[in-house]
Amino acid sequence: PGYVPMLFSKVIIPSSGKVELYQAGFKETDSKKRWHTNRPDHIVPPSMDEMDNHPIQYDMMVYTDDEGNMSTKPYRTPLCDHIHFEPGAEMLHAEYLQYDTAWVEYELEKDKWHTLASPLQAVVSGDWYTATSGRQETEYFKDITFGSDYSRLDPKVYQRGWGRKATMIKTTTGDNNSSVAVSGNWSGVYNDVNESFTPGSGFSVKVIDGKASGTSTADNDKALFRFPKSDNEYEYVTPQTKAGDGELNREGAGKLQSNKLTETQTSFTAELHPANGTSAYYLVGNPFMTALNMEKFFEENTALVKKYWYVNEDKQTATSFADGTWITIGDNDIAIPPLQSFFVQKAETSATATADGKLDITFTADMQTLSNETTGETTTSNAMLLTATTADGRQSRVAIAYDGSASAGYEADEDAELFLDSNLSDVPTVYTVAGTMATSINRTSELWNIPVGVYGDDDETVTLSFSGLNNFSGAMFYDAEKKIETPLYEGKEIAVSANTSGRYFIRATAMPTANEPVIAHKSILIYSLGNGKALVTSEGNPLSTVSVYNMNGALIRQEKCSGNQHELHLPKGVYLIVASDSEGLQENGKVLLR
């Protein structure tokens, strides 16, 4: 015998518990109601009845009507009265659930920003309050309304928005303006209580201990919040008077976003807005009560480049897809956990967005998956991973992936640019340079003299560690300031200073495959650094001359050199640069200076 939830049942999905639902019940067939099931093959079938060799199913249930009369009706599965999801709980295909109210809990580490999403409908920013203890540990399945046991100052909850509230800027990654990165600044902290969290949207929350009530929660590392809330109106007050009030729209309160999926409607859309209304970067919230399969997500949303950025445990991870291969610098398996949000980029060729940047994103039922299940084939076999770690354990990562068909410069559909999230401004961020773009994932066919830098607010020392070197030969870390090459091996660590650029380089050769020869590197390298600056370096002999030609073939500058590195400062434009060393070896390269 087993326990089967009924219409009056209250169900708890425990912390980190995972459950998968499937369609089953009675359908009208040939004027008769017949049992049907779409149980997946990987779910164990029901026990067999030894008498008639049929599966044991729950075919009938006893129902009580409003007058207390009892009768039997066909069993519908799955169903319950209330369902409560503890932190980390998941339900795959919650659209099959029949219920009255769903409850969801967030457990958030304090003193850090979290990028979140709501799987519930009718949640507003004003719902982000909890008990003065910092933890909503009241009895389950009871309405929550703001009162004497709650405070907006203890603990304090700060919120930030994206969409029209945020700003996007181009920034440089070093004091010498060496390369360009994308910087996303969230909105200023706001205290609007009627900001609606629409399906597919993301937002940011930070919790700190307050002192106003004298009930500090400093002993608790994590705050616990529970939704939905049952408040239907709000007031803004000052110590002297009421400053404003209003009613809250609670249509759909207590219902999951997945309710928008039905037997006949297998998808729904979300309307997103970019920062400033003009940028190509959007914040997307996972609307499901389970993980979001990113491979399926990009198959449906073709207006987006196949890459995304996601913050997980104080680290920003980047993932990109090109040439049939996913590359990730994170541990997530091409999936976004429930209650989380992530950044995406609109393709330059896409005309889907409106004039003000609004973009519709589609979510389908088959995008759902359980966390930690294989949702896409990731690879690091052809990628070198660099991890930057501070003295107190803060980390960032970058990947250099060899691809013989990739461009040595920046390509939006190959590389993942460095995305400087202002929520992580205290984390020094390691990057490499492709062309003039700072990148977190750099797919390249040229592995020689790849610039490496660390961007940070403070000039602190970080430790670089290296992994994934098995498919690279002769990998070296070159310090151009000290003119020192350091051999790299698995787990090698090197201390460097943050806020450095144009000083450190990776030098390596890809190990050949069965049908691929070793690609020889150039001993003279020419590349652009942004802000009208180009850099010429020589691995061996000192440089002798550097000549600059415009695109009409006219010589516009020629400079004599004396060392192994030479900088050129030119107006913005496209140039052909020809460099020679003291032994007469010559290389040329076309560069775009911005």
XYZ file of C-alpha atoms in Angstrom:
594
model
C 0.000 0.000 0.000
C 1.103 3.551 -0.578
C 0.000 7.052 0.306
C -1.782 8.869 -2.503
C -2.530 12.610 -2.238
C -6.214 13.523 -2.549
C -8.133 16.769 -3.010
C -7.826 17.616 0.693
C -4.134 16.590 1.039
C -1.390 19.013 1.937
C 1.918 17.981 0.404
C 5.478 18.995 1.300
C 8.329 18.567 -1.182
C 11.320 18.515 1.189
C 14.507 20.516 0.813
C 16.386 19.408 -2.324
C 13.642 16.845 -3.037
C 12.830 16.197 -6.682
C 9.652 14.731 -8.183
C 8.499 14.181 -11.765
C 4.832 14.284 -12.774
C 3.261 12.814 -15.877
C -0.159 12.882 -17.441
C -2.513 10.133 -16.246
C -6.206 9.677 -15.487
C -9.476 8.878 -17.218
C -10.423 10.070 -20.679
C -13.605 9.783 -22.697
C -12.924 7.090 -25.317
C -15.643 5.512 -27.469
C -18.298 6.974 -25.136
C -16.533 5.341 -22.203
C -14.098 6.628 -19.622
C -10.883 4.713 -19.917
C -7.680 4.901 -17.909
C -4.686 6.287 -19.784
C -1.139 7.114 -18.777
C 1.868 8.804 -20.362
C 4.254 7.447 -17.764
C 7.882 7.854 -19.000
C 9.846 4.644 -19.445
C 12.377 5.625 -16.773
C 9.708 5.695 -14.040
C 9.060 2.320 -12.416
C 5.623 0.999 -13.462
C 2.948 0.178 -10.855
C 2.831 -3.263 -9.280
C 0.929 -5.996 -11.096
C -2.217 -7.554 -9.671
C -1.531 -11.275 -9.294
C -5.177 -12.167 -9.920
C -5.743 -10.611 -13.354
C -2.182 -9.550 -14.271
C -3.157 -5.885 -14.661
C -1.316 -2.901 -13.162
C -2.681 -1.824 -9.797
C -4.019 1.699 -10.399
C -5.899 4.120 -8.184
C -9.087 4.099 -10.240
C -11.695 5.528 -7.867
C -11.845 8.077 -5.076
C -14.511 9.065 -2.563
C -15.613 12.710 -2.799
C -17.819 14.734 -0.463
C -20.087 17.380 -1.926
C -21.095 20.681 -0.298
C -23.979 18.987 1.522
C -21.816 16.255 3.016
C -22.928 13.499 0.647
C -20.247 11.028 -0.366
C -19.835 9.551 -3.820
C -17.178 7.861 -5.923
C -15.620 9.431 -9.013
C -12.734 8.519 -11.299
C -9.346 9.304 -9.744
C -7.459 12.188 -11.290
C -3.717 12.306 -10.870
C -1.824 14.122 -9.551
C -3.805 16.367 -7.232
C -3.757 17.911 -3.753
C -5.069 20.875 -1.797
C -1.887 22.795 -0.911
C 1.707 22.013 -1.890
C 4.807 23.458 -0.211
C 8.260 23.560 -1.847
C 11.113 23.815 0.630
C 14.422 25.405 -0.506
C 15.988 23.491 -3.376
C 12.877 21.382 -4.074
C 11.871 20.747 -7.683
C 8.847 19.457 -9.572
C 9.217 18.451 -13.209
C 6.068 19.101 -15.273
C 4.118 20.872 -12.546
C 1.567 21.794 -15.241
C -0.035 18.375 -14.569
C -0.570 19.217 -10.901
C -4.137 19.954 -9.754
C -4.045 22.027 -6.577
C -5.430 25.030 -4.756
C -2.283 26.845 -3.535
C 1.448 26.413 -4.095
C 3.973 27.706 -1.541
C 7.634 28.383 -2.369
C 10.578 29.122 -0.061
C 13.847 30.946 -0.797
C 16.798 30.513 1.554
C 19.321 33.265 0.800
C 22.801 33.781 2.138
C 23.059 37.254 3.636
C 25.209 40.203 2.582
C 25.356 39.256 -1.096
C 23.272 39.930 -4.166
C 21.218 37.081 -5.643
C 19.788 37.020 -9.195
C 16.360 35.436 -8.825
C 13.083 34.608 -10.547
C 9.609 33.741 -9.326
C 7.860 30.484 -10.313
C 4.668 31.921 -8.780
C 2.183 34.326 -10.331
C 1.061 37.605 -8.709
C 4.255 38.162 -6.676
C 5.317 41.791 -6.187
C 8.430 43.422 -4.768
C 6.616 44.322 -1.569
C 6.242 40.621 -0.771
C 9.937 40.411 0.092
C 9.620 40.510 3.864
C 10.032 37.861 6.516
C 9.786 37.439 10.272
C 11.969 39.636 12.486
C 14.009 36.539 13.277
C 15.114 36.586 9.655
C 13.431 33.234 8.993
C 9.815 32.460 8.062
C 9.434 29.396 10.263
C 5.746 29.729 10.984
C 3.286 26.862 10.440
C 3.021 25.689 6.829
C -0.063 26.348 4.688
C -1.130 29.447 6.678
C -1.737 32.854 5.083
C 1.045 35.394 5.637
C 0.227 39.082 6.011
C 2.424 41.922 7.195
C 2.029 42.613 10.931
C 3.780 43.104 14.252
C 5.955 40.011 13.839
C 7.410 41.372 10.604
C 9.670 44.296 9.771
C 11.100 45.837 6.636
C 14.153 46.999 8.578
C 15.103 43.843 10.471
C 16.244 42.153 8.327
C 16.608 44.711 5.543
C 15.866 43.581 1.994
C 17.383 45.563 -0.861
C 16.128 45.048 -4.413
C 17.415 45.950 -7.852
C 15.789 45.722 -11.244
C 16.901 45.160 -14.824
C 14.989 46.045 -17.979
C 14.407 49.783 -18.209
C 15.889 50.331 -14.756
C 19.478 49.218 -15.489
C 22.296 50.715 -17.557
C 24.727 49.117 -19.985
C 28.084 50.700 -20.759
C 31.237 49.798 -22.617
C 34.167 49.794 -20.240
C 37.899 49.158 -20.408
C 39.608 46.422 -18.460
C 42.757 48.173 -17.348
C 44.329 51.524 -16.541
C 45.859 51.667 -20.013
C 42.487 51.117 -21.728
C 43.680 47.823 -23.127
C 40.434 46.133 -24.148
C 36.679 46.515 -24.131
C 34.228 44.637 -21.903
C 30.465 44.815 -21.397
C 29.419 46.297 -18.071
C 25.903 45.794 -16.728
C 24.836 48.125 -13.946
C 21.650 47.174 -12.139
C 19.142 49.842 -11.210
C 19.583 51.822 -8.046
C 18.178 50.156 -4.961
C 14.425 50.707 -4.879
C 11.667 50.275 -2.339
C 8.656 50.110 -4.648
C 6.232 47.565 -3.225
C 4.077 47.163 -6.345
C 6.785 46.105 -8.830
C 5.364 42.952 -10.420
C 7.602 39.948 -11.131
C 6.145 38.847 -14.455
C 6.766 35.385 -15.946
C 10.241 35.017 -17.376
C 11.539 38.172 -15.709
C 14.465 38.336 -13.301
C 15.331 40.547 -10.351
C 18.012 40.946 -7.700
C 17.752 40.725 -3.895
C 20.202 41.314 -1.051
C 19.453 40.662 2.638
C 21.345 42.234 5.522
C 20.712 42.224 9.276
C 18.871 45.244 10.568
C 19.091 46.947 13.923
C 15.922 49.025 14.016
C 13.882 46.583 16.078
C 16.759 45.560 18.311
C 16.362 41.937 17.230
C 19.570 41.265 15.332
C 19.767 38.111 13.247
C 23.558 38.144 13.054
C 23.752 34.545 14.282
C 21.884 33.321 11.207
C 23.878 33.086 7.985
C 20.794 32.653 5.797
C 17.397 34.328 5.651
C 14.253 32.336 4.824
C 11.357 33.809 2.808
C 8.030 32.208 1.949
C 5.549 33.033 -0.808
C 2.768 33.803 -1.614
C 1.811 36.657 0.653
C -1.858 37.475 1.309
C -1.651 41.276 1.581
C -4.097 42.968 -0.799
C -3.141 46.603 -0.205
C -0.167 48.678 0.853
C 0.696 51.987 2.497
C 3.782 54.187 2.412
C 4.267 55.853 5.772
C 6.687 58.308 7.373
C 7.141 58.862 11.122
C 4.605 61.686 10.824
C 2.007 60.664 8.279
C 0.861 58.258 5.589
C 2.624 59.071 2.310
C 0.594 56.939 -0.096
C -1.389 53.751 -0.553
C -2.815 51.421 -3.186
C -4.247 48.011 -3.989
C -2.246 44.996 -5.137
C -3.233 42.901 -8.139
C -3.417 39.341 -6.820
C -4.929 37.666 -9.867
C -3.415 34.185 -10.000
C -2.013 34.375 -6.463
C -0.757 31.032 -5.202
C -0.587 29.571 -8.715
C 2.578 28.476 -10.503
C 3.687 30.075 -13.760
C 3.526 26.597 -15.312
C -0.279 26.793 -15.046
C -0.002 28.674 -18.351
C 0.794 25.312 -19.951
C -2.212 23.142 -20.769
C -2.968 20.040 -22.801
C -3.602 22.237 -25.832
C -1.159 25.064 -25.073
C 2.397 23.769 -24.771
C 4.140 27.147 -24.571
C 3.814 30.685 -23.238
C 5.712 33.929 -23.844
C 7.398 36.496 -21.639
C 7.972 40.127 -22.537
C 11.504 41.300 -21.693
C 13.159 44.706 -21.808
C 16.892 45.410 -22.139
C 18.859 47.849 -20.017
C 18.318 51.448 -21.186
C 15.823 50.110 -23.726
C 18.684 49.919 -26.222
C 21.222 47.253 -25.253
C 21.324 43.708 -26.618
C 21.449 42.099 -23.145
C 18.375 40.757 -21.340
C 17.789 39.208 -17.927
C 15.654 36.061 -18.157
C 14.043 34.334 -15.181
C 13.437 30.589 -15.075
C 9.617 30.438 -14.716
C 9.468 26.740 -13.826
C 9.559 24.887 -10.505
C 12.409 22.827 -11.973
C 15.576 23.438 -13.969
C 15.471 25.076 -17.406
C 17.153 23.111 -20.204
C 19.211 25.755 -22.011
C 19.756 23.669 -25.122
C 15.971 23.480 -25.624
C 15.653 27.160 -24.665
C 17.967 28.308 -27.466
C 16.426 25.941 -30.001
C 13.133 27.771 -29.503
C 14.459 31.331 -29.079
C 16.474 31.737 -32.255
C 16.702 35.534 -31.904
C 19.321 34.967 -29.181
C 22.988 34.115 -29.502
C 23.645 30.673 -28.023
C 25.424 31.841 -24.875
C 24.434 32.954 -21.408
C 25.827 34.310 -18.136
C 24.659 33.057 -14.755
C 25.723 33.894 -11.180
C 26.090 30.881 -8.913
C 27.523 31.039 -5.385
C 29.417 34.318 -5.843
C 30.838 33.233 -9.202
C 29.683 34.295 -12.616
C 29.643 31.422 -15.069
C 29.564 31.821 -18.833
C 28.476 29.195 -21.351
C 28.592 29.341 -25.154
C 27.738 27.062 -28.060
C 29.546 26.948 -31.390
C 30.546 24.331 -33.927
C 28.298 21.759 -32.248
C 29.993 22.080 -28.849
C 29.067 23.711 -25.547
C 31.897 25.304 -23.543
C 31.223 26.351 -19.947
C 33.314 27.872 -17.180
C 30.708 26.843 -14.630
C 29.511 23.637 -13.062
C 25.882 23.879 -14.179
C 25.018 21.249 -16.775
C 23.587 23.546 -19.451
C 20.609 24.193 -17.187
C 19.409 26.993 -14.903
C 18.051 25.903 -11.483
C 14.558 26.972 -10.400
C 14.147 30.404 -8.737
C 17.196 31.722 -10.665
C 17.720 34.179 -13.539
C 20.431 34.598 -16.182
C 21.630 36.999 -18.906
C 21.335 36.440 -22.657
C 22.322 38.429 -25.742
C 20.173 39.201 -28.768
C 21.801 38.365 -32.100
C 22.850 41.413 -34.112
C 21.026 40.064 -37.166
C 17.780 39.559 -35.276
C 14.908 41.899 -36.064
C 12.604 40.311 -33.488
C 12.863 43.064 -30.885
C 10.709 46.181 -31.204
C 12.075 49.704 -31.589
C 12.269 50.141 -27.814
C 14.154 46.867 -27.447
C 11.228 44.783 -26.166
C 11.728 41.097 -26.908
C 9.329 38.165 -26.536
C 10.854 34.969 -25.132
C 9.060 31.636 -25.492
C 8.992 28.887 -22.866
C 7.850 25.389 -23.774
C 6.918 22.366 -21.679
C 9.859 20.329 -22.983
C 12.368 22.910 -21.693
C 11.871 21.503 -18.206
C 14.409 19.128 -16.681
C 15.531 18.125 -13.211
C 18.780 19.667 -11.969
C 21.926 17.554 -12.266
C 20.505 15.579 -15.160
C 22.381 15.586 -18.466
C 20.823 18.357 -20.557
C 23.555 19.021 -23.072
C 26.991 17.769 -23.988
C 29.604 20.047 -22.434
C 33.275 19.796 -23.149
C 36.457 21.089 -21.616
C 38.689 18.630 -23.470
C 39.882 21.308 -25.867
C 39.706 24.153 -23.346
C 42.295 25.540 -20.978
C 40.684 26.850 -17.772
C 42.192 29.715 -15.778
C 40.863 30.355 -12.270
C 41.625 33.564 -10.374
C 41.336 33.236 -6.580
C 41.697 35.964 -3.953
C 43.187 35.470 -0.498
C 39.679 35.119 0.982
C 38.429 32.645 -1.623
C 36.541 34.797 -4.162
C 36.886 33.307 -7.639
C 36.414 33.920 -11.337
C 37.213 31.721 -14.334
C 37.977 31.985 -18.023
C 38.290 29.392 -20.791
C 40.557 29.346 -23.839
C 39.217 26.792 -26.313
C 41.190 25.723 -29.363
C 39.116 25.514 -32.555
C 40.911 25.279 -35.888
C 37.951 26.875 -37.712
C 37.454 29.741 -35.243
C 38.532 33.326 -35.710
C 41.499 34.631 -33.734
C 39.485 37.826 -33.165
C 36.175 38.328 -31.419
C 33.058 36.789 -32.965
C 29.710 37.081 -31.155
C 28.638 33.567 -32.164
C 31.955 31.992 -31.062
C 33.116 33.834 -27.960
C 31.475 34.917 -24.701
C 32.477 38.458 -23.842
C 33.401 39.477 -20.310
C 30.149 40.606 -18.669
C 30.925 42.784 -15.648
C 27.885 42.382 -13.399
C 27.802 45.262 -10.902
C 26.420 42.802 -8.324
C 29.870 41.151 -8.365
C 31.977 44.299 -8.301
C 34.049 42.978 -5.379
C 35.196 39.877 -7.299
C 38.384 40.356 -9.398
C 37.542 38.971 -12.829
C 40.063 37.150 -15.017
C 39.673 37.515 -18.784
C 41.463 36.976 -22.079
C 41.366 39.236 -25.140
C 39.994 38.287 -28.558
C 40.638 41.139 -30.976
C 39.613 44.143 -28.865
C 37.026 42.353 -26.731
C 37.683 41.024 -23.248
C 36.240 37.506 -23.089
C 35.267 34.849 -20.549
C 35.218 32.148 -23.239
C 37.717 32.602 -26.066
C 37.444 30.183 -28.995
C 40.471 30.700 -31.186
C 42.595 29.094 -33.875
C 45.665 31.037 -32.707
C 47.030 30.082 -29.291
C 50.136 32.220 -29.271
C 50.379 35.380 -27.132
C 46.767 35.484 -25.973
C 46.488 38.498 -23.622
C 45.372 37.695 -20.063
C 44.231 40.290 -17.537
C 42.438 40.630 -14.215
C 39.803 43.345 -13.768
C 38.980 44.488 -10.250
C 38.075 47.484 -8.131
C 41.125 47.024 -5.885
C 44.802 46.461 -6.661
C 44.934 43.198 -4.775
C 46.986 40.104 -5.532
C 45.190 37.089 -6.962
C 46.409 33.567 -7.680
C 45.942 32.135 -11.167
C 45.640 28.348 -11.388
C 45.555 26.358 -14.621
C 43.737 23.180 -15.665
C 42.724 21.403 -18.874
C 46.284 21.462 -20.235
C 46.307 17.843 -21.440
C 45.482 18.807 -25.031
C 48.013 21.622 -25.198
C 51.758 21.318 -25.625
C 54.471 23.712 -24.516
C 52.001 25.944 -22.651
C 53.727 29.002 -21.171
C 52.686 32.001 -19.109
C 54.610 35.039 -20.353
C 55.228 38.170 -18.258
C 56.116 40.902 -20.770
C 57.184 43.334 -18.047
C 59.746 40.960 -16.549
C 60.315 39.105 -19.858
C 59.883 35.759 -18.068
C 58.239 32.617 -19.450
C 56.818 30.184 -16.887
C 56.002 26.604 -18.022
C 52.415 25.604 -17.237
C 51.201 22.246 -16.009
C 47.985 20.945 -14.432
C 47.362 22.780 -11.145
C 50.175 25.314 -11.641
C 49.656 28.514 -9.613
C 51.003 32.003 -10.366
C 50.430 35.151 -8.303
C 49.494 38.260 -10.323
C 48.166 41.724 -9.575
C 44.578 42.704 -10.298
C 43.904 45.628 -12.638
C 46.657 44.523 -15.015
C 46.450 44.408 -18.793
C 48.927 44.182 -21.632
C 51.448 42.449 -19.370
C 50.534 38.749 -19.238
C 50.120 36.325 -22.152
C 49.330 32.652 -22.727
C 51.507 30.831 -25.244
C 50.589 27.298 -26.293
C 50.172 24.868 -29.176
C 47.153 22.608 -29.619
C 47.832 18.886 -29.631
C 47.000 17.541 -33.122
C 44.153 15.146 -33.742
C 44.397 12.162 -36.093
C 43.626 14.283 -39.149
C 44.918 17.659 -38.027
C 48.513 18.867 -38.195
C 50.194 20.951 -35.537
C 49.528 24.603 -36.267
C 52.727 26.610 -36.134
C 52.571 29.840 -34.196
C 53.884 33.161 -35.388
C 56.978 34.497 -33.711
C 55.754 38.054 -34.433
C 52.210 38.864 -33.286
C 50.181 41.940 -34.244
C 46.881 42.782 -32.556
C 44.724 45.719 -31.502
C 44.123 46.777 -27.917
C 41.355 49.344 -28.351
C 41.338 53.127 -27.908
C 43.473 53.563 -31.033
C 46.343 51.387 -29.831
C 47.982 48.399 -31.550
C 50.660 46.145 -30.088
C 53.427 44.275 -31.917
C 55.400 41.612 -30.029
C 58.267 39.327 -31.049
C 58.924 36.008 -29.349
C 62.527 35.682 -30.520
C 64.680 38.401 -32.065
C 64.154 42.096 -31.267
C 61.906 44.072 -33.604
C 63.598 46.372 -36.086
C 60.853 48.233 -37.965
C 57.082 48.540 -37.948
C 55.294 50.011 -40.977
C 51.653 51.091 -41.172
C 49.622 51.187 -44.416
C 46.095 52.389 -45.001
C 43.582 50.278 -46.929
C 44.591 52.013 -50.176
C 48.100 50.640 -49.768
C 49.721 53.971 -48.906
C 52.499 53.984 -46.292
C 51.401 56.388 -43.570
C 53.953 55.630 -40.845
C 57.199 53.745 -40.290
C 58.864 53.446 -36.883
C 62.167 51.941 -35.796
C 62.109 49.531 -32.848
C 64.678 48.343 -30.319
C 62.954 45.706 -28.175
C 60.558 42.776 -28.359
C 57.412 44.894 -27.928
C 56.275 48.029 -29.713
C 53.102 50.086 -29.326
C 51.423 52.149 -32.035
C 48.910 54.934 -31.438
C 46.726 55.661 -34.465
C 43.364 57.258 -35.284
C 40.410 54.918 -35.405
C 40.300 52.895 -38.606
C 41.505 49.791 -40.420
C 45.230 49.376 -41.115
C 47.723 46.863 -42.468
C 50.728 46.632 -40.166
C 53.992 45.056 -41.343
C 56.638 44.201 -38.729
C 60.231 42.978 -39.199
C 62.743 41.677 -36.665
C 66.529 42.090 -36.574
C 67.043 38.900 -38.628
C 64.704 40.008 -41.409
C 61.699 37.828 -40.430
C 58.527 39.648 -41.448
C 54.867 39.324 -40.484
C 51.822 41.414 -41.412
C 48.346 41.754 -40.011
C 45.170 43.750 -40.597
C 43.836 45.459 -37.462
C 40.720 47.431 -36.652
C 41.316 50.231 -34.160
C 38.323 51.638 -32.280
